[in-house]
Each structure stands twice: as structure tokens, then as C-alpha cells.
PDB file of C-alpha atoms in Angstrom:
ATOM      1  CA  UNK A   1     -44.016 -13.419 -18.202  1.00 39.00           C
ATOM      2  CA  UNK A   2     -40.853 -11.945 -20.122  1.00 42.00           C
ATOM      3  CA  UNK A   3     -37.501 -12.810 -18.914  1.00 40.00           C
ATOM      4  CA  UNK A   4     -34.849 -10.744 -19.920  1.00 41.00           C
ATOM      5  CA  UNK A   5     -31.976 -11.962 -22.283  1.00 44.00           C
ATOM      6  CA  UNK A   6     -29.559 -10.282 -20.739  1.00 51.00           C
ATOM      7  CA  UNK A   7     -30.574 -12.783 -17.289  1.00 62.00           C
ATOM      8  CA  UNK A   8     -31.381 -15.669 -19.681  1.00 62.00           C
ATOM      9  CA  UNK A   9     -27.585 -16.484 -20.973  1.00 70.00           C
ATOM     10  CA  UNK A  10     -26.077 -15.605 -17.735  1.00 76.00           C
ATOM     11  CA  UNK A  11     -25.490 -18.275 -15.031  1.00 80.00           C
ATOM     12  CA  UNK A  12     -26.136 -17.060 -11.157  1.00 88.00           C
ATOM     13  CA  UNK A  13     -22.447 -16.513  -9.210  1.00 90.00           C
ATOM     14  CA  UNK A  14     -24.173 -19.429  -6.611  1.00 89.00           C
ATOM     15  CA  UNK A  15     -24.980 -22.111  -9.465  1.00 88.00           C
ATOM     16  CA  UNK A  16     -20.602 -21.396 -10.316  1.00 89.00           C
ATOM     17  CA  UNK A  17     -19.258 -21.510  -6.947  1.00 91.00           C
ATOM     18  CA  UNK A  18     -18.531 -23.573  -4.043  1.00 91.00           C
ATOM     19  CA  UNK A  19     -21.105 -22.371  -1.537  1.00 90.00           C
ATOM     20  CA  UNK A  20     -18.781 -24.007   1.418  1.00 90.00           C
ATOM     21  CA  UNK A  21     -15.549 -21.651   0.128  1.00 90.00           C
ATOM     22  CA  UNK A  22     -14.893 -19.415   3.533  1.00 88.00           C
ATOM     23  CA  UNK A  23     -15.638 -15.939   2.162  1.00 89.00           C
ATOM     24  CA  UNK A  24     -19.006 -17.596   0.715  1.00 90.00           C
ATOM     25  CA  UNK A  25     -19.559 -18.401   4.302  1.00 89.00           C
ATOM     26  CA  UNK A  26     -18.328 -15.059   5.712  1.00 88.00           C
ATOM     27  CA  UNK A  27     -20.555 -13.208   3.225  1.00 89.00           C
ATOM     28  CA  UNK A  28     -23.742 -14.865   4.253  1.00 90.00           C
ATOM     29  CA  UNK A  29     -22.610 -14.202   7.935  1.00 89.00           C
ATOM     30  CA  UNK A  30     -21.442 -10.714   7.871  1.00 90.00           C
ATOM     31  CA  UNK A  31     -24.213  -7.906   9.007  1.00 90.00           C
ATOM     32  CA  UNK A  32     -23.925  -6.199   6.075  1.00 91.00           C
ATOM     33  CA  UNK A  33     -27.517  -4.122   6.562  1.00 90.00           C
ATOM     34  CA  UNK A  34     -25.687  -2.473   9.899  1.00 90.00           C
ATOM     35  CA  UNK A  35     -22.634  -1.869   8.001  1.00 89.00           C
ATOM     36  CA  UNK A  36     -24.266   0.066   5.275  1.00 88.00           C
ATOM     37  CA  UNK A  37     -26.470   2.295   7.872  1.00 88.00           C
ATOM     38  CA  UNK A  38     -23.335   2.568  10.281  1.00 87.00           C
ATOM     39  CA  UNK A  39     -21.375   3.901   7.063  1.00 87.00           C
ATOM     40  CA  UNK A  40     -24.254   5.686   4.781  1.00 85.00           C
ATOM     41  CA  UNK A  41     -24.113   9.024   7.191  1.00 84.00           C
ATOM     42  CA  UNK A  42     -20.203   9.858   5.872  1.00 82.00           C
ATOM     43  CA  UNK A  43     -21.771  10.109   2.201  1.00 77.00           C
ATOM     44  CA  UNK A  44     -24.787  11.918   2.942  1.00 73.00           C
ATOM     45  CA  UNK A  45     -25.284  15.253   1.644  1.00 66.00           C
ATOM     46  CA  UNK A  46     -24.113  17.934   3.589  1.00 63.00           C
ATOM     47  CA  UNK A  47     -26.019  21.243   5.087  1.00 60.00           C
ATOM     48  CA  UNK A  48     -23.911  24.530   3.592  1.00 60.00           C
ATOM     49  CA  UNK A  49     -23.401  27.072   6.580  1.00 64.00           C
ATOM     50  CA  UNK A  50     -23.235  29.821   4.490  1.00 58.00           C
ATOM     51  CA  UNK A  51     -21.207  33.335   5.523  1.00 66.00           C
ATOM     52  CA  UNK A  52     -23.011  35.517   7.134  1.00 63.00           C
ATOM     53  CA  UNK A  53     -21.798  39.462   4.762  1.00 67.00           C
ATOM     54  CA  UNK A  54     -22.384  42.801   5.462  1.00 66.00           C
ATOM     55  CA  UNK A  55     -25.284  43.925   2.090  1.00 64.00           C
ATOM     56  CA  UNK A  56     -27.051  48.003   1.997  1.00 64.00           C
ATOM     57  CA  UNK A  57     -30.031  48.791   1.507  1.00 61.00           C
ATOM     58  CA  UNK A  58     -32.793  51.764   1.696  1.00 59.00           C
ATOM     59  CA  UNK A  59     -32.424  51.530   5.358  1.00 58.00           C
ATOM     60  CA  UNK A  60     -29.069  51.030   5.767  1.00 61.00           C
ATOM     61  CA  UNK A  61     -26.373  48.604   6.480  1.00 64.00           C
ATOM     62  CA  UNK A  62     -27.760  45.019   7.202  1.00 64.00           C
ATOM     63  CA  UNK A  63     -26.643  41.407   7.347  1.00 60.00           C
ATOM     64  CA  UNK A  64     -27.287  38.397   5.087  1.00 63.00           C
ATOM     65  CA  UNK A  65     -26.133  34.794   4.777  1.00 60.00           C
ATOM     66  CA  UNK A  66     -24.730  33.759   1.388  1.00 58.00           C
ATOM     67  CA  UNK A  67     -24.422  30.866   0.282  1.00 54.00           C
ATOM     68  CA  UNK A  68     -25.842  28.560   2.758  1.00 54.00           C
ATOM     69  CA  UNK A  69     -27.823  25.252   1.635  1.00 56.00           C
ATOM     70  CA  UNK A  70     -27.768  21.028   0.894  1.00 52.00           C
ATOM     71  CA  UNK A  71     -24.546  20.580  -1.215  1.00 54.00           C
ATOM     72  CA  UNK A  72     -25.550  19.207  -4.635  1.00 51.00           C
ATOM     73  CA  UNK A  73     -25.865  15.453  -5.715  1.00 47.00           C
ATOM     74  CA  UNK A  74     -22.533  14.967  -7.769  1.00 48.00           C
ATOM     75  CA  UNK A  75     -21.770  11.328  -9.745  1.00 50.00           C
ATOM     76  CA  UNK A  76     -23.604   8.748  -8.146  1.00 51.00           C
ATOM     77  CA  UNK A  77     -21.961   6.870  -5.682  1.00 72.00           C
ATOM     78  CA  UNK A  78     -20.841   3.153  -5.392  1.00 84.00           C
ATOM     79  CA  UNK A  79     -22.574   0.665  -3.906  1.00 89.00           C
ATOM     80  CA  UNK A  80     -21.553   0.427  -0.126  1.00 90.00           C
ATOM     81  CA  UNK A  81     -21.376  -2.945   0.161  1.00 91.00           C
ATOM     82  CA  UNK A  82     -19.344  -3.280  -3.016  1.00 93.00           C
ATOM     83  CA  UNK A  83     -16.969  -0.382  -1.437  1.00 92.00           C
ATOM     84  CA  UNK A  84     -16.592  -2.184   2.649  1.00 92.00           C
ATOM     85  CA  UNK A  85     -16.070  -5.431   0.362  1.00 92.00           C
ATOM     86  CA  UNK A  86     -13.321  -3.871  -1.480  1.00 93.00           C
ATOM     87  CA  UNK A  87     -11.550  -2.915   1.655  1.00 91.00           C
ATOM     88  CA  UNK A  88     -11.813  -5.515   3.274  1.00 90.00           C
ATOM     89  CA  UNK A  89     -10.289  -7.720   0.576  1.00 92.00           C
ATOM     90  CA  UNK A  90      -7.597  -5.417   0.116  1.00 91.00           C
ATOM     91  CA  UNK A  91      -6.264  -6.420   3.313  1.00 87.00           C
ATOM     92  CA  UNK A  92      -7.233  -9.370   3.910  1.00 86.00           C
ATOM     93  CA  UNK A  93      -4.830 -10.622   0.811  1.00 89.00           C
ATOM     94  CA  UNK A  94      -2.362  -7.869   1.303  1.00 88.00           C
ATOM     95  CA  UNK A  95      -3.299  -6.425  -2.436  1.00 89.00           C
ATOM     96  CA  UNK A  96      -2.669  -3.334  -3.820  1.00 90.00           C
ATOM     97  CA  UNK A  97      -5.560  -0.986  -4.806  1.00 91.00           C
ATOM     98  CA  UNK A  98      -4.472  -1.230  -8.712  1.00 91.00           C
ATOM     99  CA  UNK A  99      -3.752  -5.571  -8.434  1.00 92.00           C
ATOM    100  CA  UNK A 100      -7.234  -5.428  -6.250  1.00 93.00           C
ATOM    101  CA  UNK A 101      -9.829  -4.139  -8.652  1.00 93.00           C
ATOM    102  CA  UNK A 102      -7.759  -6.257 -11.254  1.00 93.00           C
ATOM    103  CA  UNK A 103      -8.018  -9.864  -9.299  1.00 94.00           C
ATOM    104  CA  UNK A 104     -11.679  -8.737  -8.361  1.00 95.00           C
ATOM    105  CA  UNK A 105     -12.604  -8.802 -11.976  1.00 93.00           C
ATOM    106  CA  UNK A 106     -11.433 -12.073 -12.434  1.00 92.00           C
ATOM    107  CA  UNK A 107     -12.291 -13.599  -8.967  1.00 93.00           C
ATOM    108  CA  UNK A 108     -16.184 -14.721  -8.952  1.00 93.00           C
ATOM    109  CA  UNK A 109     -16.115 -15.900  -5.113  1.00 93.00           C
ATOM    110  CA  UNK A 110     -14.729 -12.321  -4.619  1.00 94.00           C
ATOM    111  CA  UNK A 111     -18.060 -10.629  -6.585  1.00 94.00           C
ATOM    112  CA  UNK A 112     -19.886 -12.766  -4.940  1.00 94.00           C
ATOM    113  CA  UNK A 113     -18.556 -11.592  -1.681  1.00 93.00           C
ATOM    114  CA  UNK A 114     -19.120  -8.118  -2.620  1.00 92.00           C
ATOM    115  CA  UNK A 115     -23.117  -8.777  -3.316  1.00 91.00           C
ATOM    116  CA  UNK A 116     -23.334  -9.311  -7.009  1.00 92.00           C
ATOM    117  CA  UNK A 117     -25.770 -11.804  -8.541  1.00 91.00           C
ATOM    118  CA  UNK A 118     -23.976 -12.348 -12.419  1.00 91.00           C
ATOM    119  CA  UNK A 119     -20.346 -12.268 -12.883  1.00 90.00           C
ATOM    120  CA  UNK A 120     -18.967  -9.006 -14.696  1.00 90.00           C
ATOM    121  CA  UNK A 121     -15.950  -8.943 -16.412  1.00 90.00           C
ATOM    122  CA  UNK A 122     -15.038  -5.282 -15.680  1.00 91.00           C
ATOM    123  CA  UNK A 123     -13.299  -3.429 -13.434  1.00 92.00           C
ATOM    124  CA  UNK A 124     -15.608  -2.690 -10.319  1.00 92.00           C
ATOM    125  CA  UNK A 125     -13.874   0.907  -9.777  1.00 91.00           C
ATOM    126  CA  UNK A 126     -11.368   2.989 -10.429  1.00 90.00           C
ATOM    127  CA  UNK A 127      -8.664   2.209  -8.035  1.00 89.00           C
ATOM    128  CA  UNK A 128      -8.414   5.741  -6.746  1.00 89.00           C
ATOM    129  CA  UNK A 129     -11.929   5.222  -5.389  1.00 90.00           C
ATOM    130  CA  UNK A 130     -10.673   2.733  -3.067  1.00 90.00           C
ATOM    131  CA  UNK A 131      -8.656   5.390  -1.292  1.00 88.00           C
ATOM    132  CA  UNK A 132     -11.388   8.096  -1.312  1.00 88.00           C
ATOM    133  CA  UNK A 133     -13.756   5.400   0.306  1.00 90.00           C
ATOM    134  CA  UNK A 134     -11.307   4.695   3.015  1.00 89.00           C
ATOM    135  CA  UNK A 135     -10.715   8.612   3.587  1.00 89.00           C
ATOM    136  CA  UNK A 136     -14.462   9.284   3.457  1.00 87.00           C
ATOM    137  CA  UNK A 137     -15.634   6.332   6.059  1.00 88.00           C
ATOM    138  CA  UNK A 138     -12.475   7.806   8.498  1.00 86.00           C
ATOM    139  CA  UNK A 139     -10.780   6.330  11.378  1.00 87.00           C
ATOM    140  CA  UNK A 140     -14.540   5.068  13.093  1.00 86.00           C
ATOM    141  CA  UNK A 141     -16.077   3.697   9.998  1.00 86.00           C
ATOM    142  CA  UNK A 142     -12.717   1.294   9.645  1.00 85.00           C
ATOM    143  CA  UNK A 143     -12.853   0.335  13.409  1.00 87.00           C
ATOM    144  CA  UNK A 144     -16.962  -0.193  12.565  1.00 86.00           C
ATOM    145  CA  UNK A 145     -15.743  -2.896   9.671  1.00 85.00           C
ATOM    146  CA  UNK A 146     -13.696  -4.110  11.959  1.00 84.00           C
ATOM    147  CA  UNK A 147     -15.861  -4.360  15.071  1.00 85.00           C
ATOM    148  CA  UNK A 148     -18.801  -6.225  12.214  1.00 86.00           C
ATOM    149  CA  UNK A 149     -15.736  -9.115  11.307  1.00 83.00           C
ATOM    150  CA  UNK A 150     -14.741  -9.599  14.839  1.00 82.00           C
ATOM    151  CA  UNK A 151     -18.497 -10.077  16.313  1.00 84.00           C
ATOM    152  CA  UNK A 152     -19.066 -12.439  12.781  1.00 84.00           C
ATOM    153  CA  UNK A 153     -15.960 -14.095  13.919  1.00 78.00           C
ATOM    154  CA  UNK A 154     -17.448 -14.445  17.638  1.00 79.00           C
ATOM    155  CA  UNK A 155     -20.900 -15.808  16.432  1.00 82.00           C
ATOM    156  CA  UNK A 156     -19.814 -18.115  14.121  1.00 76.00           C
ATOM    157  CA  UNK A 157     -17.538 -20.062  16.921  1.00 75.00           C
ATOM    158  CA  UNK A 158     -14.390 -19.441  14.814  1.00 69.00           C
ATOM    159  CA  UNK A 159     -12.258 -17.420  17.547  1.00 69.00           C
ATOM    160  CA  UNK A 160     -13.719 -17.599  21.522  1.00 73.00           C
ATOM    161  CA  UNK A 161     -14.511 -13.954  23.430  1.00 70.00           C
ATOM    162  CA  UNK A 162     -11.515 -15.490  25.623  1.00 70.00           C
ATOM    163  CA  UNK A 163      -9.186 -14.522  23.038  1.00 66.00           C
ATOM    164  CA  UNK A 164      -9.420 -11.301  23.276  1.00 63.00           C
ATOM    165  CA  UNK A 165      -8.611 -10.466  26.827  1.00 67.00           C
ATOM    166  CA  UNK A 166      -4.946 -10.616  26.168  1.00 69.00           C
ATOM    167  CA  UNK A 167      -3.693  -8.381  23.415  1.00 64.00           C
ATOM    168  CA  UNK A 168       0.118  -9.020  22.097  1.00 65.00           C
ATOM    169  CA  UNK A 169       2.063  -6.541  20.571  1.00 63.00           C
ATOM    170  CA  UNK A 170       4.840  -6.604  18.343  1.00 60.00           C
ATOM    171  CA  UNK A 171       7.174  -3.478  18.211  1.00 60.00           C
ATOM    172  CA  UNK A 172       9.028  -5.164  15.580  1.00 59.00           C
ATOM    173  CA  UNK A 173       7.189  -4.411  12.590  1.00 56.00           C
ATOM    174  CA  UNK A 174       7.536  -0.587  13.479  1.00 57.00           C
ATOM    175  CA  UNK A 175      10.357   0.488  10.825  1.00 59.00           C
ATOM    176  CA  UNK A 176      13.423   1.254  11.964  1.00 58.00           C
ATOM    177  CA  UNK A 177      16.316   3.519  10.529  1.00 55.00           C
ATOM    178  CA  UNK A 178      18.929   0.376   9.869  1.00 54.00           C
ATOM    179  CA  UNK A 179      20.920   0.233   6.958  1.00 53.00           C
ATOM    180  CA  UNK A 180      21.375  -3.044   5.531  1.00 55.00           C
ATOM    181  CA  UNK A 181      24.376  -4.234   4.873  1.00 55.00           C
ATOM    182  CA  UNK A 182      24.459  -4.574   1.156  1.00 69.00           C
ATOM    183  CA  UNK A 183      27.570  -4.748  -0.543  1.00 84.00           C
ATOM    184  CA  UNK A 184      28.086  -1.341  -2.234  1.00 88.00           C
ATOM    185  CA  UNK A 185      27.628   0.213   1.132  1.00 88.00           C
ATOM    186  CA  UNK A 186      30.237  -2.007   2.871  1.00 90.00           C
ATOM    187  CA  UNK A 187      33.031  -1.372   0.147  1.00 91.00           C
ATOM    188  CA  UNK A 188      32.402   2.507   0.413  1.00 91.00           C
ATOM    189  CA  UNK A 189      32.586   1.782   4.108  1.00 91.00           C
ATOM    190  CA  UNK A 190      36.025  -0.063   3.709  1.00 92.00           C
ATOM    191  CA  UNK A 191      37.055   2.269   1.334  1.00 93.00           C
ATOM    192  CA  UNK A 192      36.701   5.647   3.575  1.00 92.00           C
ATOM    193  CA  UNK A 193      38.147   3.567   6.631  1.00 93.00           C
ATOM    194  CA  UNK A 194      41.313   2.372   5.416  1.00 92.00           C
ATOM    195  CA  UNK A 195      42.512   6.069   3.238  1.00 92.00           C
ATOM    196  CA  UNK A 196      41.122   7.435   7.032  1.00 92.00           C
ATOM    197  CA  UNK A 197      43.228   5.311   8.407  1.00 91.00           C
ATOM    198  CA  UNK A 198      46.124   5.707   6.323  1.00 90.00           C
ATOM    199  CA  UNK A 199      45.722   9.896   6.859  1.00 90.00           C
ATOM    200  CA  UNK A 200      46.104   9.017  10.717  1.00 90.00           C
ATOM    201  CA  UNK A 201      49.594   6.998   9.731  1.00 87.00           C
ATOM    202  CA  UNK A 202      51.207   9.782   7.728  1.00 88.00           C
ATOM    203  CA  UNK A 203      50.685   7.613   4.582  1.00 88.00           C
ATOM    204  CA  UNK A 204      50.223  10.089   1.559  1.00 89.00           C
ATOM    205  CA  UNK A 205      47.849   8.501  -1.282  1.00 90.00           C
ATOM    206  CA  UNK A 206      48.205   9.277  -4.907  1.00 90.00           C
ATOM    207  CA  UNK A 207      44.293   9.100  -5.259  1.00 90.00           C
ATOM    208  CA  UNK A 208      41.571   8.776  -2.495  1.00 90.00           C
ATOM    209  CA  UNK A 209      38.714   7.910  -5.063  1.00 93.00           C
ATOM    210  CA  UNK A 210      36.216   9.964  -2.487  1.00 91.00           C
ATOM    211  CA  UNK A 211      34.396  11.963  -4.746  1.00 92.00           C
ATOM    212  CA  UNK A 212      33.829   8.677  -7.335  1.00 93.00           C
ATOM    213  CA  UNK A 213      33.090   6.333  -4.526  1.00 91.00           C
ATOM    214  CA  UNK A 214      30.121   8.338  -3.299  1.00 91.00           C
ATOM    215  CA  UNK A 215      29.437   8.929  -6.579  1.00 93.00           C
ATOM    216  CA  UNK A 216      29.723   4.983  -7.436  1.00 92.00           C
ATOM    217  CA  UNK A 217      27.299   4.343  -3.717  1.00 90.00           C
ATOM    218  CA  UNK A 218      24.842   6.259  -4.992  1.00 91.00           C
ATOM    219  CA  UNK A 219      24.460   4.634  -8.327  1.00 92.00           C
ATOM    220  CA  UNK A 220      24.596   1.258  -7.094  1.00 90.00           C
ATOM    221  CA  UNK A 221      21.149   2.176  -4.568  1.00 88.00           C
ATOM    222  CA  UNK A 222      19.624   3.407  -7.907  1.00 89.00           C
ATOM    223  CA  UNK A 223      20.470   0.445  -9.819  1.00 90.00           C
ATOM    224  CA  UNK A 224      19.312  -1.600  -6.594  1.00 87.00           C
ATOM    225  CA  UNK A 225      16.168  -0.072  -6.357  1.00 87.00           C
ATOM    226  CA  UNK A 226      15.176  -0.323 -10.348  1.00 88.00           C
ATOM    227  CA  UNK A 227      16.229  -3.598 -10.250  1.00 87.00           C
ATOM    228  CA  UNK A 228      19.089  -3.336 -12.870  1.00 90.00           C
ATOM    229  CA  UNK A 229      21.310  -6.094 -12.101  1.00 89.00           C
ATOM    230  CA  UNK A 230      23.767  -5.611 -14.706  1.00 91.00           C
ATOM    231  CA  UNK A 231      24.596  -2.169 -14.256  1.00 92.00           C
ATOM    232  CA  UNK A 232      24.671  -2.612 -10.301  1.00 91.00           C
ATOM    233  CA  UNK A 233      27.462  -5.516 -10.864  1.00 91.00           C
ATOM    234  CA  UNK A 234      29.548  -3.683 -13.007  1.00 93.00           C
ATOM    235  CA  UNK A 235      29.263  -0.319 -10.401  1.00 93.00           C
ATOM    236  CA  UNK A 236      29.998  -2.840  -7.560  1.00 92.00           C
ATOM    237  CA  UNK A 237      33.331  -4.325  -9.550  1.00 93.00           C
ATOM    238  CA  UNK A 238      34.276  -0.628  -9.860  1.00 94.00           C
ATOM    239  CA  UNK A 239      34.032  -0.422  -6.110  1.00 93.00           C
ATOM    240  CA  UNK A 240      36.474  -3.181  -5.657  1.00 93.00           C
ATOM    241  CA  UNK A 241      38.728  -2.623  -7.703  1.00 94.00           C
ATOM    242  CA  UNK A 242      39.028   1.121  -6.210  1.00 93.00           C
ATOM    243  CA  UNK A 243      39.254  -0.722  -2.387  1.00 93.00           C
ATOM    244  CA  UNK A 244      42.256  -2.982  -4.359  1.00 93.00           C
ATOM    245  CA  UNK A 245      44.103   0.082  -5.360  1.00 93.00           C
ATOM    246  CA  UNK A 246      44.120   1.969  -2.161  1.00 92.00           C
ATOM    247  CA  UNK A 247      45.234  -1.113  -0.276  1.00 93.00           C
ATOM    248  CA  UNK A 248      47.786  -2.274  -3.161  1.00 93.00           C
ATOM    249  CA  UNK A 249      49.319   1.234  -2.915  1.00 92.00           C
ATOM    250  CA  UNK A 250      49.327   1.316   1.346  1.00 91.00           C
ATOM    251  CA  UNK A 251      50.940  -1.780   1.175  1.00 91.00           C
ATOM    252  CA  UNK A 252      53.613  -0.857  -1.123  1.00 91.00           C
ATOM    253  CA  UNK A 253      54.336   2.275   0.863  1.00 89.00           C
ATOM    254  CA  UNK A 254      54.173   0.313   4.429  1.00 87.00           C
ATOM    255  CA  UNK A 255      57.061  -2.292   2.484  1.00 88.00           C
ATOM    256  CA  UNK A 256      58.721   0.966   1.222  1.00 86.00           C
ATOM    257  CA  UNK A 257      59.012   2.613   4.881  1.00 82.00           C
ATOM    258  CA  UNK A 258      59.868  -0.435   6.363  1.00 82.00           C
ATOM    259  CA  UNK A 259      62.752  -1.516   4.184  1.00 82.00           C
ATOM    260  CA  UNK A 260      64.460   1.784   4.452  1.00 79.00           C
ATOM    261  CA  UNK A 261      64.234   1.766   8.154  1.00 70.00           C
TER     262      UNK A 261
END
């Protein structure tokens, strides 16, 4: 008998792992046979209708079907398994399709999770792939992963049926359209208040600083968002030191009005 070299310096994933780690566990557990037939029909080749078109001949006008027949084979597919794996991973630790395929190529519980025998060093997919498989499965073949990890859950004792009769919902984590009160936004807030303000008094400003203060709000969410601290504290000093001149200058017109009075 010949054993293969490429088997003989490689050690198993189950000889290098902790066989009593949870997603070990879970992987033995999980019906992975009905997953793969519950999801195979969504990558199956598909029947071409065709178009039925008006074609002439020695008879006359008559009516054929073009182009109808099994869509071609394209680039082999993934391995299911390795695919439902990959999703369920993904949110299971919250990852991001890029950091997933990255941590999965360095994780060997992980591989081993996803039905590999030898560890591999390289990338399982392209991350892309993670979304097509996700689009391709649709809305039923996530609810049938999800359905497979709930009975798992059920057989192996670690939630009771009784938990499920009463479903809690949180409307919280629904987004909601609140502005946070950062501190660029609460300047440009003071800032537009008080020259409103002084408008409604009869108080004439030399400068309003509108145009540069929206200008300066703006900025400061850019900076914010690409994380440039620097340049965000220096745009934020400008926007005090703008709210210090209108209020310096209101105040030495209120002293003004009320001395001469």
C-alpha cells in the first residue's frame, strides 16, 4: 500500500485540537447531510424557457422556440458545507466577510468546523463569495440554517423547547434618526442661536461667521469619520473661537446700549 506524501507530513485537524472545544461539539452535532440537500436545489442547473419567435418557411409563417435548454456548468462550485459554515461563523463572531475568510485561515477549530481533514493555510474563498452564497440560498435557505442550529440546540439539551414559547423583542436596536451630540455640532448650534438671537434684539453684528461655520461643521464630520484627530481639534478650536467673537462683540454692544441709556 502507497500512502501519499502529501498525507504523510500532515497531521489530522482532530490529532491538533481539543475535541471538547464547543464548535468541535456543534460540528459533530449539526445535520449537515439535510443541510446540504435542503440547500443543493438553489445551485442546481437551471431549465432555459426559451422565446417562443415568429421564423418563414416554404409554407409560410410558423413558430419556433429559441433558445430554450439546461444552462451550462460554469466554475465549479464550493463545497456546501464549507459555504453554510462560513455563514454561520460570520455571525456567530460578528466578522466581516474580508476579517472572516482571513481568521478562517488561521483558525484550525474553525476548518475543522467547516469539514476539512488537514489544515490549509489559504484563504477558503474569495470574500465576495460569501455574499453570493447568502443571495443564492435566499431568505428560506437562511431560516433552513437556522431552523438545523435551533433543533441541534434542542437535542443536545443546551436550550429547553420551553424557551421558545415566549419571544422578546427589542425595538431598540432599530436605528433611529438622532444626532449625537458631538461637539462641532453643538458649537454650530450655539453659534446660529445666539447671532439669531441677537437679529431678534436689534443687535447688528460686524460678522455672522454663517457661511464658515457650516463650512467648519462639515469638515469636522469628515475629520470625525476618517478618524483624523488632529485636524478635527484644530476645526473644533476654530469653532470656538468664532462662538467667542460673536458673544465678545454682543456683549460689548449690550454694555454700549446700556451705558448710553
Amino acid at each position: 500500500m502507497q500512502m501519499a506524501t502529501d498525507d504523510f507530513f500532515r497531521s489530522r485537524l482532530d490529532q491538533m485540537i481539543d475535541l471538547r472545544h464547543p464548535l468541535v461539539v456543534l460540528s459533530s452535532r449539526m445535520p449537515w447531510t439535510q443541510i446540504e440537500a435542503a440547500l443543493a436545489p438553489a445551485f442546481a442547473r437551471k431549465h432555459r424557457e426559451g422565446q417562443v419567435i415568429e421564423g418563414t418557411d416554404l409554407f409560410g409563417t410558423t413558430l419556433e422556440i429559441a433558445g430554450s435548454s439546461v444552462s451550462m456548468a460554469g466554475r465549479p462550485r464550493l463545497p456546501i458545507r464549507l459555504m453554510a459554515a462560513l455563514l454561520y461563523l460570520k455571525h456567530a463572531f460578528n466578522f466581516s466577510d474580508e476579517e472572516l475568510v482571513v481568521r478562517w485561515s488561521e483558525n484550525v477549530v474553525w476548518q475543522y468546523f467547516s469539514g476539512l481533514d488537514y489544515y490549509t493555510p489559504t484563504l477558503p474563498c474569495d470574500a465576495t463569495q460569501i455574499g453570493r452564497f447568502r443571495t443564492a440560498i435566499g431568505e428560506a435557505g437562511v431560516e433552513e440554517l437556522l431552523k438545523a442550529t435551533i433543533d441541534t440546540a434542542v437535542a443536545t439539551k443546551a436550550v429547553r423547547p420551553a424557551e421558545f414559547e415566549r419571544v422578546i423583542v427589542d425595538s431598540t436596536v432599530q436605528e433611529k434618526a438622532i444626532a449625537h451630540p458631538v461637539d462641532s455640532r453643538l458649537l454650530e448650534i450655539a453659534r446660529a442661536k445666539v447671532v439669531q438671537a441677537a437679529k431678534s434684539a436689534g443687535i447688528a453684528l460686524k460678522q455672522t461667521f454663517i457661511k464658515e461655520g457650516r463650512e467648519l461643521r462639515r469638515k469636522a464630520g469628515g475629520y470625525a469619520h476618517a478618524k483624523q484627530f488632529k485636524r478635527l481639534r484644530r476645526t473644533v478650536k476654530r469653532q470656538r473661537t468664532i462662538l467667542g467673537i460673536v458673544l465678545r462683540e454682543i456683549k460689548r454692544k449690550l454694555t454700549t446700549a446700556t451705558a448710553q441709556s
